[in-house]
Amino acid sequence: MAARAGRANELRHAVAPGDEDTLVAAAWLHDIGYSPEIGHTRFHPLDGARYLRAHHWPETIVNLVAHHSGARFEAAERGLADQLAEFPFNDSPLLDALVAADLTTGPAGERFTYDERMEEILSRYQPDDPVHRTWTRARPVIGEAVARVERRLAAAQPR
């Protein structure tokens, strides 16, 4: 998680002034739902968001954790879309930047392009696995989020 938080810090200019710390906090927390103590549904975005909500984290961070990295697509694959809907989806620069931090960083913290990360994820799951089906479907949509971050960063660079 530290690598993703570091990557989020690098992407901080892709979000509105004042949102930088929220982005980094969400990057630190985005995978908290993998913890066996809180992983009740075994769908980590939902479990993490419920845990953070129960512990009074700010709603923005809770919703970012709930919807990070294409969670809505995987929730549909797993029959959990109604439960994920407990958390409002906000297609925003903050969510885009969290997605970019997560999906340009590999499992061991290495830097990947989005396409390299997609290939890495798909290589770990069989085609009939919900994760594989999710990313096959979500890849172009989530790729647009990463591209928006890249455009925002380019626009923020001094000329």
Coordinates of N, CA and C in Angstrom, one line a residue:
M1 N 0.8 -1.2 0.0 CA 0.0 0.0 0.0 C 0.9 1.3 0.0
A2 N 2.0 1.2 0.6 CA 2.9 2.3 0.6 C 3.3 2.8 -0.8
A3 N 3.5 1.8 -1.7 CA 3.8 2.2 -3.1 C 2.7 2.9 -3.7
R4 N 1.5 2.5 -3.5 CA 0.3 3.2 -4.1 C 0.1 4.6 -3.5
A5 N 0.4 4.7 -2.2 CA 0.3 6.0 -1.6 C 1.4 6.9 -2.1
G6 N 2.6 6.4 -2.3 CA 3.6 7.2 -3.0 C 3.3 7.6 -4.4
R7 N 2.7 6.7 -5.1 CA 2.3 7.0 -6.5 C 1.1 8.1 -6.4
A8 N 0.2 7.9 -5.5 CA -0.9 8.9 -5.3 C -0.3 10.3 -5.1
N9 N 0.8 10.3 -4.2 CA 1.4 11.6 -4.0 C 2.0 12.2 -5.2
E10 N 2.6 11.4 -6.1 CA 3.1 11.9 -7.4 C 2.0 12.4 -8.3
L11 N 0.8 11.9 -8.1 CA -0.4 12.3 -8.9 C -1.2 13.4 -8.3
R12 N -0.7 14.0 -7.3 CA -1.5 15.0 -6.5 C -1.9 16.2 -7.3
H13 N -1.1 16.5 -8.4 CA -1.5 17.7 -9.2 C -2.6 17.4 -10.2
A14 N -3.1 16.2 -10.2 CA -4.2 15.8 -11.0 C -5.6 16.0 -10.3
V15 N -5.5 16.5 -9.1 CA -6.7 16.7 -8.3 C -6.8 18.2 -7.9
A16 N -8.0 18.6 -7.5 CA -8.1 20.0 -7.1 C -7.3 20.3 -5.8
P17 N -6.8 21.6 -5.8 CA -6.1 22.0 -4.6 C -7.0 21.7 -3.3
G18 N -6.4 21.2 -2.3 CA -7.2 20.8 -1.1 C -7.6 19.4 -1.1
D19 N -7.5 18.7 -2.2 CA -7.9 17.3 -2.3 C -6.7 16.3 -2.2
E20 N -5.5 16.9 -2.2 CA -4.3 16.1 -2.3 C -4.2 15.1 -1.1
D21 N -4.4 15.5 0.1 CA -4.3 14.7 1.2 C -5.4 13.6 1.2
T22 N -6.6 13.9 0.7 CA -7.7 12.9 0.6 C -7.3 11.8 -0.3
L23 N -6.7 12.2 -1.5 CA -6.2 11.2 -2.4 C -5.1 10.3 -1.8
V24 N -4.2 10.8 -1.1 CA -3.1 10.0 -0.5 C -3.7 9.1 0.6
A25 N -4.6 9.6 1.4 CA -5.3 8.8 2.5 C -6.0 7.7 1.9
A26 N -6.8 7.9 0.8 CA -7.6 6.9 0.1 C -6.6 5.8 -0.4
A27 N -5.5 6.2 -1.0 CA -4.5 5.3 -1.5 C -4.0 4.4 -0.4
W28 N -3.7 5.0 0.8 CA -3.3 4.1 1.9 C -4.3 3.1 2.3
L29 N -5.6 3.5 2.2 CA -6.7 2.7 2.8 C -7.4 1.8 1.7
H30 N -7.2 2.0 0.5 CA -8.0 1.4 -0.6 C -8.2 -0.1 -0.5
D31 N -7.2 -0.8 0.0 CA -7.2 -2.3 0.1 C -7.4 -2.8 1.5
I32 N -7.9 -2.0 2.4 CA -8.1 -2.4 3.8 C -9.1 -3.5 3.9
G33 N -10.0 -3.6 3.0 CA -11.0 -4.7 3.0 C -10.4 -6.1 2.8
Y34 N -9.2 -6.2 2.4 CA -8.6 -7.5 2.3 C -8.2 -8.1 3.7
S35 N -8.3 -7.3 4.7 CA -8.0 -7.8 6.0 C -9.0 -8.9 6.4
P36 N -8.5 -10.0 6.9 CA -9.4 -11.1 7.3 C -10.4 -10.7 8.4
E37 N -10.0 -9.8 9.2 CA -10.8 -9.4 10.3 C -12.1 -8.6 9.9
I38 N -12.0 -8.0 8.7 CA -13.1 -7.2 8.2 C -13.7 -7.6 6.9
G39 N -13.1 -8.6 6.3 CA -13.5 -9.1 5.0 C -14.7 -10.0 5.0
H40 N -15.8 -9.5 5.4 CA -17.0 -10.3 5.5 C -17.7 -10.8 4.2
T41 N -17.7 -10.0 3.2 CA -18.3 -10.4 1.9 C -17.2 -11.0 1.0
R42 N -16.0 -10.8 1.3 CA -14.9 -11.3 0.5 C -14.7 -10.4 -0.8
F43 N -15.4 -9.2 -0.8 CA -15.2 -8.3 -1.8 C -14.6 -7.0 -1.2
H44 N -13.3 -6.9 -1.3 CA -12.6 -5.9 -0.5 C -13.0 -4.4 -0.6
P45 N -13.4 -3.9 -1.8 CA -13.9 -2.5 -1.8 C -15.1 -2.3 -0.9
L46 N -16.0 -3.2 -0.9 CA -17.2 -3.1 -0.1 C -16.9 -3.3 1.4
D47 N -16.1 -4.3 1.7 CA -15.8 -4.6 3.1 C -15.0 -3.4 3.7
G48 N -14.0 -2.9 2.9 CA -13.2 -1.8 3.4 C -14.1 -0.5 3.6
A49 N -15.0 -0.2 2.7 CA -15.8 0.9 2.8 C -16.7 0.8 4.0
R50 N -17.3 -0.3 4.2 CA -18.2 -0.5 5.4 C -17.4 -0.4 6.7
Y51 N -16.2 -0.9 6.7 CA -15.3 -0.8 7.9 C -15.0 0.7 8.2
L52 N -14.6 1.4 7.2 CA -14.2 2.8 7.3 C -15.4 3.7 7.7
R53 N -16.6 3.4 7.1 CA -17.8 4.1 7.5 C -18.1 3.8 9.0
A54 N -18.0 2.6 9.4 CA -18.3 2.3 10.8 C -17.3 2.9 11.8
H55 N -16.2 3.3 11.3 CA -15.1 3.9 12.1 C -15.0 5.4 11.9
H56 N -16.1 6.0 11.3 CA -16.3 7.4 11.1 C -15.3 8.1 10.3
W57 N -14.8 7.4 9.2 CA -13.9 8.1 8.3 C -14.7 9.0 7.4
P58 N -14.1 10.1 6.9 CA -14.8 11.0 6.0 C -15.5 10.3 4.8
E59 N -16.7 10.7 4.5 CA -17.5 10.1 3.5 C -16.8 10.0 2.1
T60 N -16.0 11.1 1.8 CA -15.3 11.1 0.5 C -14.3 9.9 0.5
I61 N -13.6 9.7 1.5 CA -12.6 8.6 1.6 C -13.3 7.2 1.5
V62 N -14.4 7.1 2.3 CA -15.2 5.9 2.3 C -15.6 5.5 0.9
N63 N -16.2 6.5 0.2 CA -16.7 6.3 -1.2 C -15.6 6.0 -2.2
L64 N -14.5 6.6 -2.0 CA -13.3 6.3 -2.9 C -12.9 4.9 -2.7
V65 N -12.8 4.4 -1.5 CA -12.4 3.0 -1.2 C -13.5 2.1 -1.8
A66 N -14.7 2.4 -1.6 CA -15.8 1.6 -2.2 C -15.7 1.4 -3.7
H67 N -15.3 2.5 -4.4 CA -15.4 2.5 -5.8 C -14.1 2.5 -6.5
H68 N -13.0 2.2 -5.8 CA -11.7 2.3 -6.5 C -11.5 1.2 -7.5
S69 N -10.8 1.5 -8.6 CA -10.3 0.6 -9.6 C -11.4 -0.3 -10.1
G70 N -12.5 0.2 -10.6 CA -13.5 -0.6 -11.3 C -14.3 -1.5 -10.4
A71 N -14.4 -1.1 -9.1 CA -15.2 -1.9 -8.2 C -16.6 -2.2 -8.7
R72 N -17.2 -1.2 -9.3 CA -18.6 -1.3 -9.8 C -18.7 -2.5 -10.8
F73 N -17.7 -2.7 -11.6 CA -17.7 -3.8 -12.6 C -17.6 -5.1 -11.9
E74 N -16.7 -5.2 -10.9 CA -16.6 -6.5 -10.2 C -17.8 -6.8 -9.3
A75 N -18.3 -5.7 -8.7 CA -19.6 -5.9 -7.9 C -20.7 -6.5 -8.8
A76 N -20.8 -6.1 -10.0 CA -21.8 -6.6 -10.9 C -21.5 -8.1 -11.2
E77 N -20.3 -8.4 -11.5 CA -19.9 -9.8 -11.7 C -20.2 -10.7 -10.5
R78 N -20.1 -10.2 -9.3 CA -20.2 -11.0 -8.1 C -21.6 -10.9 -7.6
G79 N -22.5 -10.2 -8.2 CA -23.9 -10.1 -7.7 C -24.0 -9.2 -6.4
L80 N -23.0 -8.2 -6.3 CA -23.0 -7.3 -5.2 C -23.3 -5.9 -5.5
A81 N -23.8 -5.6 -6.7 CA -24.0 -4.2 -7.1 C -24.9 -3.5 -6.2
D82 N -26.0 -4.2 -5.7 CA -27.0 -3.5 -4.8 C -26.3 -3.1 -3.5
Q83 N -25.4 -4.0 -3.0 CA -24.7 -3.7 -1.8 C -23.7 -2.5 -2.0
L84 N -23.0 -2.5 -3.1 CA -22.0 -1.5 -3.3 C -22.8 -0.1 -3.5
A85 N -24.0 -0.2 -3.9 CA -24.8 1.0 -4.1 C -25.1 1.8 -2.8
E86 N -24.8 1.2 -1.7 CA -24.8 1.9 -0.4 C -23.9 3.1 -0.4
F87 N -22.9 3.1 -1.3 CA -21.9 4.1 -1.3 C -22.1 4.9 -2.6
P88 N -22.3 6.2 -2.6 CA -22.5 6.9 -3.8 C -21.3 6.9 -4.7
F89 N -21.5 6.7 -6.0 CA -20.4 6.7 -7.0 C -20.3 8.1 -7.5
N90 N -19.1 8.6 -7.4 CA -18.8 9.9 -7.9 C -17.6 9.9 -8.9
D91 N -17.9 9.9 -10.1 CA -16.9 9.9 -11.2 C -16.1 11.2 -11.2
S92 N -15.0 11.3 -10.5 CA -14.4 12.6 -10.2 C -12.9 12.5 -10.5
P93 N -12.2 13.6 -10.5 CA -10.7 13.6 -10.6 C -10.1 12.8 -9.4
L94 N -10.7 12.9 -8.2 CA -10.1 12.1 -7.1 C -10.2 10.6 -7.4
L95 N -11.3 10.1 -7.8 CA -11.4 8.7 -8.1 C -10.5 8.3 -9.3
D96 N -10.4 9.2 -10.3 CA -9.5 8.9 -11.4 C -8.1 8.8 -10.9
A97 N -7.6 9.7 -10.1 CA -6.3 9.7 -9.6 C -6.0 8.4 -8.7
L98 N -7.0 8.0 -7.9 CA -6.8 6.8 -7.1 C -6.7 5.6 -8.0
V99 N -7.5 5.5 -9.0 CA -7.5 4.4 -9.9 C -6.1 4.4 -10.6
A100 N -5.6 5.6 -11.0 CA -4.3 5.6 -11.7 C -3.2 5.2 -10.8
A101 N -3.2 5.6 -9.5 CA -2.2 5.2 -8.5 C -2.2 3.7 -8.4
D102 N -3.4 3.1 -8.3 CA -3.5 1.7 -8.1 C -3.1 0.9 -9.3
L103 N -3.5 1.4 -10.4 CA -3.4 0.6 -11.7 C -2.2 0.9 -12.5
T104 N -1.3 1.7 -11.9 CA 0.1 1.9 -12.5 C 1.2 1.5 -11.6
T105 N 0.7 0.7 -10.6 CA 1.7 0.2 -9.6 C 1.4 -1.3 -9.4
G106 N 2.5 -2.1 -9.5 CA 2.4 -3.6 -9.5 C 2.3 -4.1 -8.1
P107 N 2.1 -5.4 -7.9 CA 1.9 -6.0 -6.6 C 3.1 -5.8 -5.7
A108 N 4.2 -5.7 -6.2 CA 5.4 -5.6 -5.4 C 5.9 -4.1 -5.3
G109 N 5.0 -3.2 -5.8 CA 5.3 -1.8 -5.7 C 6.0 -1.2 -7.0
E110 N 6.2 -2.1 -8.0 CA 6.9 -1.6 -9.2 C 6.0 -0.8 -10.0
R111 N 6.6 0.1 -10.8 CA 5.9 1.0 -11.7 C 5.5 0.3 -13.0
F112 N 4.3 0.4 -13.4 CA 3.8 -0.2 -14.6 C 3.0 0.8 -15.4
T113 N 2.9 0.6 -16.7 CA 1.9 1.4 -17.5 C 0.6 0.7 -17.2
Y114 N -0.5 1.4 -17.5 CA -1.8 0.8 -17.3 C -1.9 -0.5 -18.1
D115 N -1.5 -0.6 -19.3 CA -1.6 -1.8 -20.1 C -0.8 -2.9 -19.5
E116 N 0.4 -2.6 -19.0 CA 1.2 -3.6 -18.3 C 0.5 -4.2 -17.1
R117 N -0.1 -3.3 -16.3 CA -0.8 -3.7 -15.1 C -2.0 -4.6 -15.5
M118 N -2.7 -4.2 -16.5 CA -3.8 -5.0 -16.9 C -3.4 -6.4 -17.3
E119 N -2.3 -6.5 -18.1 CA -1.8 -7.8 -18.5 C -1.3 -8.6 -17.2
E120 N -0.7 -7.9 -16.3 CA -0.3 -8.6 -15.0 C -1.5 -9.2 -14.3
I121 N -2.6 -8.4 -14.2 CA -3.8 -8.8 -13.5 C -4.4 -10.0 -14.2
L122 N -4.6 -9.9 -15.5 CA -5.2 -10.9 -16.3 C -4.4 -12.2 -16.3
S123 N -3.1 -12.1 -16.2 CA -2.3 -13.3 -16.1 C -2.5 -14.1 -14.9
R124 N -3.0 -13.5 -13.8 CA -3.1 -14.2 -12.5 C -4.5 -14.9 -12.4
Y125 N -5.4 -14.7 -13.3 CA -6.8 -15.2 -13.2 C -7.2 -16.0 -14.5
Q126 N -7.8 -17.1 -14.3 CA -8.4 -17.8 -15.4 C -9.5 -17.0 -16.1
P127 N -9.7 -17.2 -17.4 CA -10.8 -16.5 -18.1 C -12.2 -16.6 -17.4
D128 N -12.5 -17.7 -16.7 CA -13.8 -17.8 -16.1 C -13.9 -17.2 -14.7
D129 N -12.8 -16.7 -14.2 CA -12.8 -16.0 -12.9 C -13.5 -14.7 -13.0
P130 N -14.2 -14.3 -11.9 CA -14.9 -12.9 -12.0 C -13.9 -11.8 -12.1
V131 N -12.7 -11.9 -11.6 CA -11.7 -10.8 -11.8 C -11.3 -10.7 -13.2
H132 N -11.1 -11.8 -13.9 CA -10.7 -11.8 -15.3 C -11.8 -11.2 -16.1
R133 N -13.0 -11.6 -15.9 CA -14.2 -11.1 -16.6 C -14.4 -9.6 -16.4
T134 N -14.2 -9.2 -15.1 CA -14.3 -7.8 -14.8 C -13.3 -7.0 -15.6
W135 N -12.1 -7.3 -15.6 CA -11.1 -6.5 -16.3 C -11.2 -6.6 -17.8
T136 N -11.7 -7.7 -18.3 CA -11.9 -7.7 -19.7 C -12.9 -6.7 -20.1
R137 N -14.0 -6.6 -19.3 CA -15.1 -5.6 -19.6 C -14.7 -4.2 -19.2
A138 N -14.0 -4.0 -18.1 CA -13.8 -2.7 -17.5 C -12.6 -2.0 -18.1
R139 N -11.7 -2.8 -18.7 CA -10.4 -2.2 -19.1 C -10.5 -0.9 -19.9
P140 N -11.3 -0.8 -21.0 CA -11.3 0.5 -21.7 C -11.9 1.6 -20.9
V141 N -12.9 1.3 -20.1 CA -13.5 2.4 -19.3 C -12.5 2.9 -18.2
I142 N -11.9 2.0 -17.5 CA -10.9 2.4 -16.5 C -9.7 3.1 -17.2
G143 N -9.3 2.6 -18.3 CA -8.2 3.2 -19.1 C -8.5 4.6 -19.4
E144 N -9.7 5.0 -19.6 CA -10.1 6.4 -19.8 C -9.8 7.2 -18.6
A145 N -10.1 6.7 -17.4 CA -9.8 7.4 -16.1 C -8.3 7.7 -16.0
V146 N -7.5 6.7 -16.3 CA -6.0 6.8 -16.2 C -5.6 7.9 -17.3
A147 N -6.2 7.9 -18.5 CA -5.8 8.9 -19.5 C -6.2 10.3 -19.0
R148 N -7.3 10.4 -18.4 CA -7.7 11.7 -17.8 C -6.7 12.3 -16.9
V149 N -6.2 11.4 -16.0 CA -5.2 11.8 -15.0 C -3.9 12.3 -15.8
E150 N -3.5 11.5 -16.8 CA -2.3 11.9 -17.5 C -2.5 13.3 -18.2
R151 N -3.7 13.5 -18.7 CA -4.0 14.8 -19.3 C -4.0 15.9 -18.3
R152 N -4.6 15.7 -17.1 CA -4.6 16.7 -16.0 C -3.2 17.0 -15.6
L153 N -2.4 16.0 -15.5 CA -1.0 16.2 -15.1 C -0.2 17.0 -16.1
A154 N -0.4 16.7 -17.4 CA 0.2 17.5 -18.4 C -0.2 18.9 -18.4
A155 N -1.5 19.2 -18.2 CA -2.0 20.5 -18.1 C -1.5 21.3 -16.9
A156 N -1.2 20.6 -15.9 CA -0.7 21.2 -14.6 C 0.8 21.6 -14.7
Q157 N 1.5 21.0 -15.7 CA 3.0 21.3 -15.8 C 3.2 22.7 -16.4
P158 N 4.2 23.4 -15.8 CA 4.5 24.7 -16.3 C 5.0 24.6 -17.8
R159 N 4.7 25.6 -18.5 CA 5.1 25.6 -20.0 C 6.4 26.4 -20.2

